JSON list of C-alpha atoms in Angstrom, two decimals:
[
{"chain": "C", "resi": 1, "resn": "MET", "atom": "CA", "xyz": [72.57, 77.65, 9.28]},
{"chain": "C", "resi": 2, "resn": "SER", "atom": "CA", "xyz": [74.35, 74.45, 8.44]},
{"chain": "C", "resi": 3, "resn": "SER", "atom": "CA", "xyz": [73.26, 70.96, 9.25]},
{"chain": "C", "resi": 4, "resn": "THR", "atom": "CA", "xyz": [75.40, 67.98, 9.94]},
{"chain": "C", "resi": 5, "resn": "THR", "atom": "CA", "xyz": [74.85, 64.39, 9.09]},
{"chain": "C", "resi": 6, "resn": "THR", "atom": "CA", "xyz": [75.53, 61.80, 11.69]},
{"chain": "C", "resi": 7, "resn": "ALA", "atom": "CA", "xyz": [76.63, 58.42, 10.41]},
{"chain": "C", "resi": 8, "resn": "VAL", "atom": "CA", "xyz": [74.97, 55.42, 11.89]},
{"chain": "C", "resi": 9, "resn": "PRO", "atom": "CA", "xyz": [77.38, 52.67, 12.81]},
{"chain": "C", "resi": 10, "resn": "GLY", "atom": "CA", "xyz": [77.14, 49.65, 10.48]},
{"chain": "C", "resi": 11, "resn": "ARG", "atom": "CA", "xyz": [75.14, 51.48, 7.82]},
{"chain": "C", "resi": 12, "resn": "PRO", "atom": "CA", "xyz": [76.82, 53.36, 4.99]},
{"chain": "C", "resi": 13, "resn": "SER", "atom": "CA", "xyz": [75.93, 56.93, 4.60]},
{"chain": "C", "resi": 14, "resn": "VAL", "atom": "CA", "xyz": [73.83, 57.38, 1.47]},
{"chain": "C", "resi": 15, "resn": "PRO", "atom": "CA", "xyz": [73.20, 60.86, 0.31]},
{"chain": "C", "resi": 16, "resn": "GLY", "atom": "CA", "xyz": [69.49, 61.51, 0.00]},
{"chain": "C", "resi": 17, "resn": "PRO", "atom": "CA", "xyz": [67.66, 63.38, -2.62]},
{"chain": "C", "resi": 18, "resn": "GLY", "atom": "CA", "xyz": [68.20, 67.06, -2.63]},
{"chain": "C", "resi": 19, "resn": "ARG", "atom": "CA", "xyz": [71.86, 66.70, -1.76]},
{"chain": "C", "resi": 20, "resn": "GLY", "atom": "CA", "xyz": [73.01, 65.87, -5.28]},
{"chain": "C", "resi": 21, "resn": "GLY", "atom": "CA", "xyz": [73.23, 62.20, -4.54]},
{"chain": "C", "resi": 22, "resn": "VAL", "atom": "CA", "xyz": [72.00, 59.47, -6.95]},
{"chain": "C", "resi": 23, "resn": "GLU", "atom": "CA", "xyz": [70.13, 56.42, -5.74]},
{"chain": "C", "resi": 24, "resn": "PRO", "atom": "CA", "xyz": [71.84, 53.13, -6.51]},
{"chain": "C", "resi": 25, "resn": "ALA", "atom": "CA", "xyz": [70.48, 51.35, -9.68]},
{"chain": "C", "resi": 26, "resn": "ALA", "atom": "CA", "xyz": [68.96, 47.91, -9.28]},
{"chain": "C", "resi": 27, "resn": "ALA", "atom": "CA", "xyz": [70.96, 45.02, -10.58]},
{"chain": "C", "resi": 28, "resn": "PRO", "atom": "CA", "xyz": [69.77, 44.00, -14.09]},
{"chain": "C", "resi": 29, "resn": "ARG", "atom": "CA", "xyz": [67.75, 40.76, -14.26]},
{"chain": "C", "resi": 30, "resn": "MET", "atom": "CA", "xyz": [68.83, 38.10, -16.65]},
{"chain": "C", "resi": 31, "resn": "VAL", "atom": "CA", "xyz": [66.10, 37.28, -19.24]},
{"chain": "C", "resi": 32, "resn": "ARG", "atom": "CA", "xyz": [66.32, 33.78, -20.60]},
{"chain": "C", "resi": 33, "resn": "GLN", "atom": "CA", "xyz": [65.52, 33.71, -24.25]},
{"chain": "C", "resi": 34, "resn": "ARG", "atom": "CA", "xyz": [63.12, 30.95, -25.28]},
{"chain": "C", "resi": 35, "resn": "ARG", "atom": "CA", "xyz": [64.47, 28.53, -27.66]},
{"chain": "C", "resi": 36, "resn": "ARG", "atom": "CA", "xyz": [62.51, 28.23, -30.89]},
{"chain": "C", "resi": 37, "resn": "ARG", "atom": "CA", "xyz": [61.74, 24.79, -32.25]},
{"chain": "C", "resi": 38, "resn": "PRO", "atom": "CA", "xyz": [60.96, 24.96, -35.97]},
{"chain": "C", "resi": 39, "resn": "GLY", "atom": "CA", "xyz": [59.83, 21.33, -36.10]},
{"chain": "C", "resi": 40, "resn": "LEU", "atom": "CA", "xyz": [57.19, 21.82, -33.41]},
{"chain": "C", "resi": 41, "resn": "ILE", "atom": "CA", "xyz": [55.88, 24.96, -35.08]},
{"chain": "C", "resi": 42, "resn": "ALA", "atom": "CA", "xyz": [55.58, 23.19, -38.41]},
{"chain": "C", "resi": 43, "resn": "LEU", "atom": "CA", "xyz": [53.72, 20.29, -36.80]},
{"chain": "C", "resi": 44, "resn": "SER", "atom": "CA", "xyz": [51.23, 22.68, -35.14]},
{"chain": "C", "resi": 45, "resn": "VAL", "atom": "CA", "xyz": [50.58, 24.45, -38.42]},
{"chain": "C", "resi": 46, "resn": "ALA", "atom": "CA", "xyz": [50.04, 21.10, -40.17]},
{"chain": "C", "resi": 47, "resn": "LEU", "atom": "CA", "xyz": [47.54, 19.94, -37.52]},
{"chain": "C", "resi": 48, "resn": "ILE", "atom": "CA", "xyz": [45.57, 23.17, -37.73]},
{"chain": "C", "resi": 49, "resn": "ALA", "atom": "CA", "xyz": [45.45, 22.92, -41.51]},
{"chain": "C", "resi": 50, "resn": "ALA", "atom": "CA", "xyz": [44.34, 19.28, -41.35]},
{"chain": "C", "resi": 51, "resn": "GLY", "atom": "CA", "xyz": [41.56, 20.10, -38.88]},
{"chain": "C", "resi": 52, "resn": "GLY", "atom": "CA", "xyz": [40.29, 22.90, -41.07]},
{"chain": "C", "resi": 53, "resn": "LEU", "atom": "CA", "xyz": [40.33, 20.67, -44.15]},
{"chain": "C", "resi": 54, "resn": "SER", "atom": "CA", "xyz": [38.43, 17.91, -42.32]},
{"chain": "C", "resi": 55, "resn": "GLY", "atom": "CA", "xyz": [35.80, 20.37, -41.19]},
{"chain": "C", "resi": 56, "resn": "ALA", "atom": "CA", "xyz": [35.41, 21.71, -44.70]},
{"chain": "C", "resi": 57, "resn": "LEU", "atom": "CA", "xyz": [35.02, 18.23, -46.15]},
{"chain": "C", "resi": 58, "resn": "LEU", "atom": "CA", "xyz": [32.45, 17.29, -43.48]},
{"chain": "C", "resi": 59, "resn": "PHE", "atom": "CA", "xyz": [30.47, 20.44, -44.15]},
{"chain": "C", "resi": 60, "resn": "THR", "atom": "CA", "xyz": [30.55, 19.80, -47.87]},
{"chain": "C", "resi": 61, "resn": "ALA", "atom": "CA", "xyz": [29.45, 16.16, -47.46]},
{"chain": "C", "resi": 62, "resn": "SER", "atom": "CA", "xyz": [26.63, 17.06, -45.10]},
{"chain": "C", "resi": 63, "resn": "GLY", "atom": "CA", "xyz": [25.43, 19.70, -47.52]},
{"chain": "C", "resi": 64, "resn": "GLU", "atom": "CA", "xyz": [24.96, 17.24, -50.40]},
{"chain": "C", "resi": 65, "resn": "ARG", "atom": "CA", "xyz": [21.25, 16.45, -50.58]},
{"chain": "C", "resi": 66, "resn": "SER", "atom": "CA", "xyz": [19.36, 14.07, -52.84]},
{"chain": "C", "resi": 67, "resn": "SER", "atom": "CA", "xyz": [15.85, 14.40, -54.26]},
{"chain": "C", "resi": 68, "resn": "VAL", "atom": "CA", "xyz": [14.11, 11.15, -53.33]},
{"chain": "C", "resi": 69, "resn": "LEU", "atom": "CA", "xyz": [10.59, 9.78, -52.86]},
{"chain": "C", "resi": 70, "resn": "VAL", "atom": "CA", "xyz": [8.85, 9.40, -49.51]},
{"chain": "C", "resi": 71, "resn": "VAL", "atom": "CA", "xyz": [5.49, 7.80, -48.69]},
{"chain": "C", "resi": 72, "resn": "ALA", "atom": "CA", "xyz": [2.72, 10.41, -48.41]},
{"chain": "C", "resi": 73, "resn": "HIS", "atom": "CA", "xyz": [-0.09, 8.07, -47.28]},
{"chain": "C", "resi": 74, "resn": "ASP", "atom": "CA", "xyz": [-0.27, 4.64, -45.65]},
{"chain": "C", "resi": 75, "resn": "VAL", "atom": "CA", "xyz": [-0.32, 1.90, -48.29]},
{"chain": "C", "resi": 76, "resn": "PRO", "atom": "CA", "xyz": [-1.25, -1.64, -47.16]},
{"chain": "C", "resi": 77, "resn": "VAL", "atom": "CA", "xyz": [0.73, -4.58, -48.45]},
{"chain": "C", "resi": 78, "resn": "GLY", "atom": "CA", "xyz": [-0.41, -5.69, -51.88]},
{"chain": "C", "resi": 79, "resn": "ALA", "atom": "CA", "xyz": [-2.22, -2.43, -52.67]},
{"chain": "C", "resi": 80, "resn": "THR", "atom": "CA", "xyz": [-1.49, -0.52, -55.87]},
{"chain": "C", "resi": 81, "resn": "ILE", "atom": "CA", "xyz": [0.65, 2.58, -55.42]},
{"chain": "C", "resi": 82, "resn": "THR", "atom": "CA", "xyz": [-0.82, 5.78, -56.84]},
{"chain": "C", "resi": 83, "resn": "ALA", "atom": "CA", "xyz": [0.81, 9.12, -57.61]},
{"chain": "C", "resi": 84, "resn": "ALA", "atom": "CA", "xyz": [-0.87, 10.64, -54.54]},
{"chain": "C", "resi": 85, "resn": "ASP", "atom": "CA", "xyz": [0.84, 8.05, -52.32]},
{"chain": "C", "resi": 86, "resn": "LEU", "atom": "CA", "xyz": [4.31, 9.45, -53.13]},
{"chain": "C", "resi": 87, "resn": "ALA", "atom": "CA", "xyz": [5.87, 12.83, -52.44]},
{"chain": "C", "resi": 88, "resn": "PRO", "atom": "CA", "xyz": [9.31, 14.36, -53.18]},
{"chain": "C", "resi": 89, "resn": "ALA", "atom": "CA", "xyz": [11.80, 15.17, -50.44]},
{"chain": "C", "resi": 90, "resn": "SER", "atom": "CA", "xyz": [15.32, 16.59, -50.29]},
{"chain": "C", "resi": 91, "resn": "LEU", "atom": "CA", "xyz": [17.45, 14.61, -47.84]},
{"chain": "C", "resi": 92, "resn": "ALA", "atom": "CA", "xyz": [21.11, 14.17, -46.98]},
{"chain": "C", "resi": 93, "resn": "LEU", "atom": "CA", "xyz": [21.57, 10.40, -47.16]},
{"chain": "C", "resi": 94, "resn": "ASP", "atom": "CA", "xyz": [24.39, 8.04, -46.40]},
{"chain": "C", "resi": 95, "resn": "PRO", "atom": "CA", "xyz": [25.62, 6.28, -49.57]},
{"chain": "C", "resi": 96, "resn": "ALA", "atom": "CA", "xyz": [24.62, 2.94, -48.03]},
{"chain": "C", "resi": 97, "resn": "VAL", "atom": "CA", "xyz": [20.93, 3.96, -47.89]},
{"chain": "C", "resi": 98, "resn": "LYS", "atom": "CA", "xyz": [18.94, 2.70, -50.87]},
{"chain": "C", "resi": 99, "resn": "ALA", "atom": "CA", "xyz": [16.34, 5.22, -51.98]},
{"chain": "C", "resi": 100, "resn": "VAL", "atom": "CA", "xyz": [14.19, 5.82, -55.05]},
{"chain": "C", "resi": 101, "resn": "PRO", "atom": "CA", "xyz": [15.03, 9.07, -56.91]},
{"chain": "C", "resi": 102, "resn": "VAL", "atom": "CA", "xyz": [12.24, 11.49, -57.73]},
{"chain": "C", "resi": 103, "resn": "THR", "atom": "CA", "xyz": [12.94, 10.94, -61.43]},
{"chain": "C", "resi": 104, "resn": "LYS", "atom": "CA", "xyz": [11.61, 7.36, -61.10]},
{"chain": "C", "resi": 105, "resn": "LYS", "atom": "CA", "xyz": [8.22, 8.29, -59.67]},
{"chain": "C", "resi": 106, "resn": "SER", "atom": "CA", "xyz": [6.37, 7.38, -62.87]},
{"chain": "C", "resi": 107, "resn": "SER", "atom": "CA", "xyz": [7.78, 3.84, -62.74]},
{"chain": "C", "resi": 108, "resn": "MET", "atom": "CA", "xyz": [6.67, 3.44, -59.11]},
{"chain": "C", "resi": 109, "resn": "VAL", "atom": "CA", "xyz": [3.05, 4.38, -59.85]},
{"chain": "C", "resi": 110, "resn": "GLY", "atom": "CA", "xyz": [1.07, 1.23, -60.63]},
{"chain": "C", "resi": 111, "resn": "GLN", "atom": "CA", "xyz": [3.41, -1.04, -58.66]},
{"chain": "C", "resi": 112, "resn": "ARG", "atom": "CA", "xyz": [2.21, -2.92, -55.59]},
{"chain": "C", "resi": 113, "resn": "ALA", "atom": "CA", "xyz": [3.43, -2.51, -52.05]},
{"chain": "C", "resi": 114, "resn": "ALA", "atom": "CA", "xyz": [5.53, -5.54, -51.12]},
{"chain": "C", "resi": 115, "resn": "VAL", "atom": "CA", "xyz": [5.33, -4.46, -47.47]},
{"chain": "C", "resi": 116, "resn": "ALA", "atom": "CA", "xyz": [3.09, -2.11, -45.53]},
{"chain": "C", "resi": 117, "resn": "LEU", "atom": "CA", "xyz": [4.20, 1.45, -46.36]},
{"chain": "C", "resi": 118, "resn": "LYS", "atom": "CA", "xyz": [3.88, 4.05, -43.61]},
{"chain": "C", "resi": 119, "resn": "ALA", "atom": "CA", "xyz": [3.34, 7.76, -44.29]},
{"chain": "C", "resi": 120, "resn": "GLY", "atom": "CA", "xyz": [6.52, 9.80, -43.87]},
{"chain": "C", "resi": 121, "resn": "SER", "atom": "CA", "xyz": [8.89, 6.87, -44.46]},
{"chain": "C", "resi": 122, "resn": "LEU", "atom": "CA", "xyz": [11.57, 6.76, -47.13]},
{"chain": "C", "resi": 123, "resn": "LEU", "atom": "CA", "xyz": [10.66, 4.61, -50.15]},
{"chain": "C", "resi": 124, "resn": "SER", "atom": "CA", "xyz": [13.23, 1.98, -51.09]},
{"chain": "C", "resi": 125, "resn": "PRO", "atom": "CA", "xyz": [13.32, -0.19, -54.23]},
{"chain": "C", "resi": 126, "resn": "GLY", "atom": "CA", "xyz": [12.75, -3.41, -52.25]},
{"chain": "C", "resi": 127, "resn": "GLN", "atom": "CA", "xyz": [9.41, -2.18, -50.90]},
{"chain": "C", "resi": 128, "resn": "VAL", "atom": "CA", "xyz": [7.60, -2.36, -54.24]},
{"chain": "C", "resi": 129, "resn": "THR", "atom": "CA", "xyz": [6.78, -5.25, -56.56]},
{"chain": "C", "resi": 130, "resn": "SER", "atom": "CA", "xyz": [5.08, -5.79, -59.89]},
{"chain": "C", "resi": 131, "resn": "VAL", "atom": "CA", "xyz": [3.74, -9.21, -58.89]},
{"chain": "C", "resi": 132, "resn": "SER", "atom": "CA", "xyz": [-0.05, -9.38, -58.53]},
{"chain": "C", "resi": 133, "resn": "LEU", "atom": "CA", "xyz": [-1.70, -11.09, -55.60]},
{"chain": "C", "resi": 134, "resn": "VAL", "atom": "CA", "xyz": [-3.87, -13.01, -58.05]},
{"chain": "C", "resi": 135, "resn": "LYS", "atom": "CA", "xyz": [-1.57, -15.79, -59.21]},
{"chain": "C", "resi": 136, "resn": "ALA", "atom": "CA", "xyz": [-1.84, -17.95, -62.30]},
{"chain": "C", "resi": 137, "resn": "GLY", "atom": "CA", "xyz": [-4.70, -20.45, -61.96]},
{"chain": "C", "resi": 138, "resn": "GLU", "atom": "CA", "xyz": [-6.66, -18.24, -59.56]},
{"chain": "C", "resi": 139, "resn": "GLN", "atom": "CA", "xyz": [-9.77, -16.11, -59.92]},
{"chain": "C", "resi": 140, "resn": "LEU", "atom": "CA", "xyz": [-10.78, -12.87, -58.24]},
{"chain": "C", "resi": 141, "resn": "VAL", "atom": "CA", "xyz": [-14.15, -13.03, -56.47]},
{"chain": "C", "resi": 142, "resn": "GLY", "atom": "CA", "xyz": [-15.86, -10.19, -54.64]},
{"chain": "C", "resi": 143, "resn": "VAL", "atom": "CA", "xyz": [-17.45, -11.26, -51.35]},
{"chain": "C", "resi": 144, "resn": "ALA", "atom": "CA", "xyz": [-20.07, -8.89, -49.91]},
{"chain": "C", "resi": 145, "resn": "LEU", "atom": "CA", "xyz": [-20.16, -9.22, -46.14]},
{"chain": "C", "resi": 146, "resn": "LYS", "atom": "CA", "xyz": [-22.21, -7.69, -43.35]},
{"chain": "C", "resi": 147, "resn": "PRO", "atom": "CA", "xyz": [-20.44, -6.59, -40.13]},
{"chain": "C", "resi": 148, "resn": "SER", "atom": "CA", "xyz": [-21.60, -9.83, -38.47]},
{"chain": "C", "resi": 149, "resn": "GLN", "atom": "CA", "xyz": [-20.05, -11.92, -41.25]},
{"chain": "C", "resi": 150, "resn": "LEU", "atom": "CA", "xyz": [-16.43, -10.86, -40.80]},
{"chain": "C", "resi": 151, "resn": "PRO", "atom": "CA", "xyz": [-14.11, -10.20, -37.88]},
{"chain": "C", "resi": 152, "resn": "ALA", "atom": "CA", "xyz": [-13.63, -6.75, -36.40]},
{"chain": "C", "resi": 153, "resn": "THR", "atom": "CA", "xyz": [-9.91, -7.02, -37.08]},
{"chain": "C", "resi": 154, "resn": "ARG", "atom": "CA", "xyz": [-8.95, -4.87, -40.03]},
{"chain": "C", "resi": 155, "resn": "LEU", "atom": "CA", "xyz": [-8.21, -6.92, -43.14]},
{"chain": "C", "resi": 156, "resn": "GLY", "atom": "CA", "xyz": [-5.39, -6.13, -45.54]},
{"chain": "C", "resi": 157, "resn": "PRO", "atom": "CA", "xyz": [-4.15, -7.29, -48.96]},
{"chain": "C", "resi": 158, "resn": "GLY", "atom": "CA", "xyz": [-2.14, -10.48, -48.79]},
{"chain": "C", "resi": 159, "resn": "GLN", "atom": "CA", "xyz": [-3.89, -11.75, -45.67]},
{"chain": "C", "resi": 160, "resn": "LYS", "atom": "CA", "xyz": [-4.86, -15.43, -45.62]},
{"chain": "C", "resi": 161, "resn": "VAL", "atom": "CA", "xyz": [-8.54, -16.05, -44.80]},
{"chain": "C", "resi": 162, "resn": "LEU", "atom": "CA", "xyz": [-11.14, -18.79, -44.93]},
{"chain": "C", "resi": 163, "resn": "ILE", "atom": "CA", "xyz": [-14.53, -18.38, -46.60]},
{"chain": "C", "resi": 164, "resn": "VAL", "atom": "CA", "xyz": [-17.04, -20.40, -44.59]},
{"chain": "C", "resi": 165, "resn": "SER", "atom": "CA", "xyz": [-20.31, -21.59, -46.12]},
{"chain": "C", "resi": 166, "resn": "THR", "atom": "CA", "xyz": [-23.02, -20.91, -43.57]},
{"chain": "C", "resi": 167, "resn": "PRO", "atom": "CA", "xyz": [-26.28, -22.96, -43.82]},
{"chain": "C", "resi": 168, "resn": "ASP", "atom": "CA", "xyz": [-29.54, -21.37, -44.86]},
{"chain": "C", "resi": 169, "resn": "PRO", "atom": "CA", "xyz": [-31.78, -20.94, -41.76]},
{"chain": "C", "resi": 170, "resn": "ALA", "atom": "CA", "xyz": [-34.60, -23.01, -43.32]},
{"chain": "C", "resi": 171, "resn": "GLN", "atom": "CA", "xyz": [-32.27, -25.78, -44.38]},
{"chain": "C", "resi": 172, "resn": "ALA", "atom": "CA", "xyz": [-30.61, -25.76, -40.97]},
{"chain": "C", "resi": 173, "resn": "ALA", "atom": "CA", "xyz": [-33.96, -26.23, -39.23]},
{"chain": "C", "resi": 174, "resn": "ALA", "atom": "CA", "xyz": [-34.96, -29.07, -41.58]},
{"chain": "C", "resi": 175, "resn": "GLY", "atom": "CA", "xyz": [-31.62, -30.76, -41.13]},
{"chain": "C", "resi": 176, "resn": "ALA", "atom": "CA", "xyz": [-31.85, -30.49, -37.37]},
{"chain": "C", "resi": 177, "resn": "GLY", "atom": "CA", "xyz": [-35.26, -32.25, -37.37]},
{"chain": "C", "resi": 178, "resn": "ALA", "atom": "CA", "xyz": [-34.13, -35.03, -39.67]},
{"chain": "C", "resi": 179, "resn": "GLY", "atom": "CA", "xyz": [-30.89, -35.72, -37.86]},
{"chain": "C", "resi": 180, "resn": "LYS", "atom": "CA", "xyz": [-30.58, -38.51, -35.35]},
{"chain": "C", "resi": 181, "resn": "ALA", "atom": "CA", "xyz": [-29.55, -37.98, -31.78]},
{"chain": "C", "resi": 182, "resn": "GLY", "atom": "CA", "xyz": [-25.88, -38.54, -31.11]},
{"chain": "C", "resi": 183, "resn": "GLU", "atom": "CA", "xyz": [-24.80, -37.90, -34.69]},
{"chain": "C", "resi": 184, "resn": "PRO", "atom": "CA", "xyz": [-21.95, -35.40, -35.09]},
{"chain": "C", "resi": 185, "resn": "ALA", "atom": "CA", "xyz": [-22.83, -31.97, -36.43]},
{"chain": "C", "resi": 186, "resn": "VAL", "atom": "CA", "xyz": [-22.06, -31.30, -40.06]},
{"chain": "C", "resi": 187, "resn": "VAL", "atom": "CA", "xyz": [-18.75, -29.48, -40.47]},
{"chain": "C", "resi": 188, "resn": "PRO", "atom": "CA", "xyz": [-19.25, -26.37, -42.61]},
{"chain": "C", "resi": 189, "resn": "LYS", "atom": "CA", "xyz": [-17.36, -26.14, -45.87]},
{"chain": "C", "resi": 190, "resn": "THR", "atom": "CA", "xyz": [-14.44, -23.77, -45.96]},
{"chain": "C", "resi": 191, "resn": "LEU", "atom": "CA", "xyz": [-12.41, -22.36, -48.81]},
{"chain": "C", "resi": 192, "resn": "ALA", "atom": "CA", "xyz": [-8.93, -20.92, -48.40]},
{"chain": "C", "resi": 193, "resn": "ALA", "atom": "CA", "xyz": [-8.51, -17.50, -50.00]},
{"chain": "C", "resi": 194, "resn": "THR", "atom": "CA", "xyz": [-6.14, -14.53, -50.11]},
{"chain": "C", "resi": 195, "resn": "VAL", "atom": "CA", "xyz": [-7.37, -10.99, -49.58]},
{"chain": "C", "resi": 196, "resn": "VAL", "atom": "CA", "xyz": [-6.55, -8.77, -52.57]},
{"chain": "C", "resi": 197, "resn": "ALA", "atom": "CA", "xyz": [-8.46, -5.61, -51.69]},
{"chain": "C", "resi": 198, "resn": "VAL", "atom": "CA", "xyz": [-10.91, -4.35, -49.08]},
{"chain": "C", "resi": 199, "resn": "GLY", "atom": "CA", "xyz": [-13.66, -1.92, -50.04]},
{"chain": "C", "resi": 200, "resn": "VAL", "atom": "CA", "xyz": [-15.22, 0.88, -48.05]},
{"chain": "C", "resi": 201, "resn": "PRO", "atom": "CA", "xyz": [-18.20, -0.11, -45.85]},
{"chain": "C", "resi": 202, "resn": "ALA", "atom": "CA", "xyz": [-21.57, 1.14, -47.10]},
{"chain": "C", "resi": 203, "resn": "PRO", "atom": "CA", "xyz": [-22.80, 4.06, -44.95]},
{"chain": "C", "resi": 204, "resn": "ALA", "atom": "CA", "xyz": [-26.30, 2.66, -44.36]},
{"chain": "C", "resi": 205, "resn": "THR", "atom": "CA", "xyz": [-25.74, -1.07, -43.99]},
{"chain": "C", "resi": 206, "resn": "GLY", "atom": "CA", "xyz": [-22.03, -1.40, -43.23]},
{"chain": "C", "resi": 207, "resn": "VAL", "atom": "CA", "xyz": [-21.69, -4.03, -45.95]},
{"chain": "C", "resi": 208, "resn": "VAL", "atom": "CA", "xyz": [-18.13, -4.23, -47.24]},
{"chain": "C", "resi": 209, "resn": "VAL", "atom": "CA", "xyz": [-16.91, -6.00, -50.37]},
{"chain": "C", "resi": 210, "resn": "VAL", "atom": "CA", "xyz": [-13.70, -7.99, -49.95]},
{"chain": "C", "resi": 211, "resn": "ASP", "atom": "CA", "xyz": [-11.94, -9.13, -53.12]},
{"chain": "C", "resi": 212, "resn": "VAL", "atom": "CA", "xyz": [-10.35, -12.53, -52.61]},
{"chain": "C", "resi": 213, "resn": "ALA", "atom": "CA", "xyz": [-8.23, -14.77, -54.83]},
{"chain": "C", "resi": 214, "resn": "VAL", "atom": "CA", "xyz": [-9.30, -18.42, -54.91]},
{"chain": "C", "resi": 215, "resn": "PRO", "atom": "CA", "xyz": [-8.46, -21.39, -57.14]},
{"chain": "C", "resi": 216, "resn": "ALA", "atom": "CA", "xyz": [-10.12, -21.00, -60.55]},
{"chain": "C", "resi": 217, "resn": "ALA", "atom": "CA", "xyz": [-12.08, -24.25, -60.06]},
{"chain": "C", "resi": 218, "resn": "ASP", "atom": "CA", "xyz": [-13.72, -22.84, -56.91]},
{"chain": "C", "resi": 219, "resn": "GLY", "atom": "CA", "xyz": [-14.45, -19.35, -58.26]},
{"chain": "C", "resi": 220, "resn": "PRO", "atom": "CA", "xyz": [-17.92, -19.99, -59.76]},
{"chain": "C", "resi": 221, "resn": "THR", "atom": "CA", "xyz": [-19.08, -22.00, -56.74]},
{"chain": "C", "resi": 222, "resn": "LEU", "atom": "CA", "xyz": [-17.99, -19.25, -54.35]},
{"chain": "C", "resi": 223, "resn": "ALA", "atom": "CA", "xyz": [-19.67, -16.55, -56.46]},
{"chain": "C", "resi": 224, "resn": "ALA", "atom": "CA", "xyz": [-22.95, -18.49, -56.40]},
{"chain": "C", "resi": 225, "resn": "ARG", "atom": "CA", "xyz": [-22.67, -18.96, -52.66]},
{"chain": "C", "resi": 226, "resn": "VAL", "atom": "CA", "xyz": [-21.95, -15.27, -52.10]},
{"chain": "C", "resi": 227, "resn": "ALA", "atom": "CA", "xyz": [-25.11, -14.38, -54.04]},
{"chain": "C", "resi": 228, "resn": "THR", "atom": "CA", "xyz": [-27.19, -16.14, -51.38]},
{"chain": "C", "resi": 229, "resn": "GLY", "atom": "CA", "xyz": [-25.45, -14.30, -48.56]},
{"chain": "C", "resi": 230, "resn": "ALA", "atom": "CA", "xyz": [-24.76, -17.60, -46.79]},
{"chain": "C", "resi": 231, "resn": "VAL", "atom": "CA", "xyz": [-21.04, -17.04, -46.26]},
{"chain": "C", "resi": 232, "resn": "ALA", "atom": "CA", "xyz": [-18.76, -15.72, -43.56]},
{"chain": "C", "resi": 233, "resn": "LEU", "atom": "CA", "xyz": [-15.11, -14.77, -43.51]},
{"chain": "C", "resi": 234, "resn": "ILE", "atom": "CA", "xyz": [-12.66, -15.78, -40.81]},
{"chain": "C", "resi": 235, "resn": "ILE", "atom": "CA", "xyz": [-8.91, -15.24, -40.50]},
{"chain": "C", "resi": 236, "resn": "ALA", "atom": "CA", "xyz": [-6.91, -18.35, -41.29]},
{"chain": "C", "resi": 237, "resn": "PRO", "atom": "CA", "xyz": [-4.71, -19.75, -38.51]},
{"chain": "C", "resi": 238, "resn": "GLN", "atom": "CA", "xyz": [-1.08, -18.75, -38.74]},
{"chain": "C", "resi": 239, "resn": "GLU", "atom": "CA", "xyz": [1.34, -21.38, -39.88]},
{"chain": "C", "resi": 240, "resn": "ALA", "atom": "CA", "xyz": [3.80, -22.59, -37.29]},
{"chain": "C", "resi": 241, "resn": "GLY", "atom": "CA", "xyz": [7.27, -21.18, -37.84]}
]
């Protein structure tokens, strides 16, 4: 039994599969080849290499550490630095930072703190001094004081104070009876001094010994006055800037 194919007007007759016909091949698409730019490739390679080199240099610089000294305990200004006050540390420092190498620890011990040193801070050469708080022409006098004879404010080396001569109670009573009405009260004698060291308060009495530097001419007089206990310590007024 044969079959016939009827042509449709306006449409070409295309043999279908199974009749030995071949479907028409699609028209080939034109592929535009990209144009290579050797200069741009070389520039990219150079930038990548430069970035890698910068990162390597930064890593190397950040990895360089120095063995330096740090403050292990608080040291008040003017106090003598001991070996226990310093500790070694390995830090990555900027070249502009001035630090004391660990190898110079022995030369730091025995020096005095030029400023108040705080625990955990980096020690720099400008923070220590070999100058004593007792200057030429001065004497060091220990002043024993009860809690009522000194302010509650913590004293520190280098602080300017005044040693006030307080009258003996018996002498004060006799003077009050002999004085005339309307006469001005006697101004107590004061002596300017510089705190060199502050001792530890006694557990039972709370008496603390404060070493002060005073002019050599006033040292013996102050020592004799301290022996009577008729003294008090006050903080000197700050000088106007």
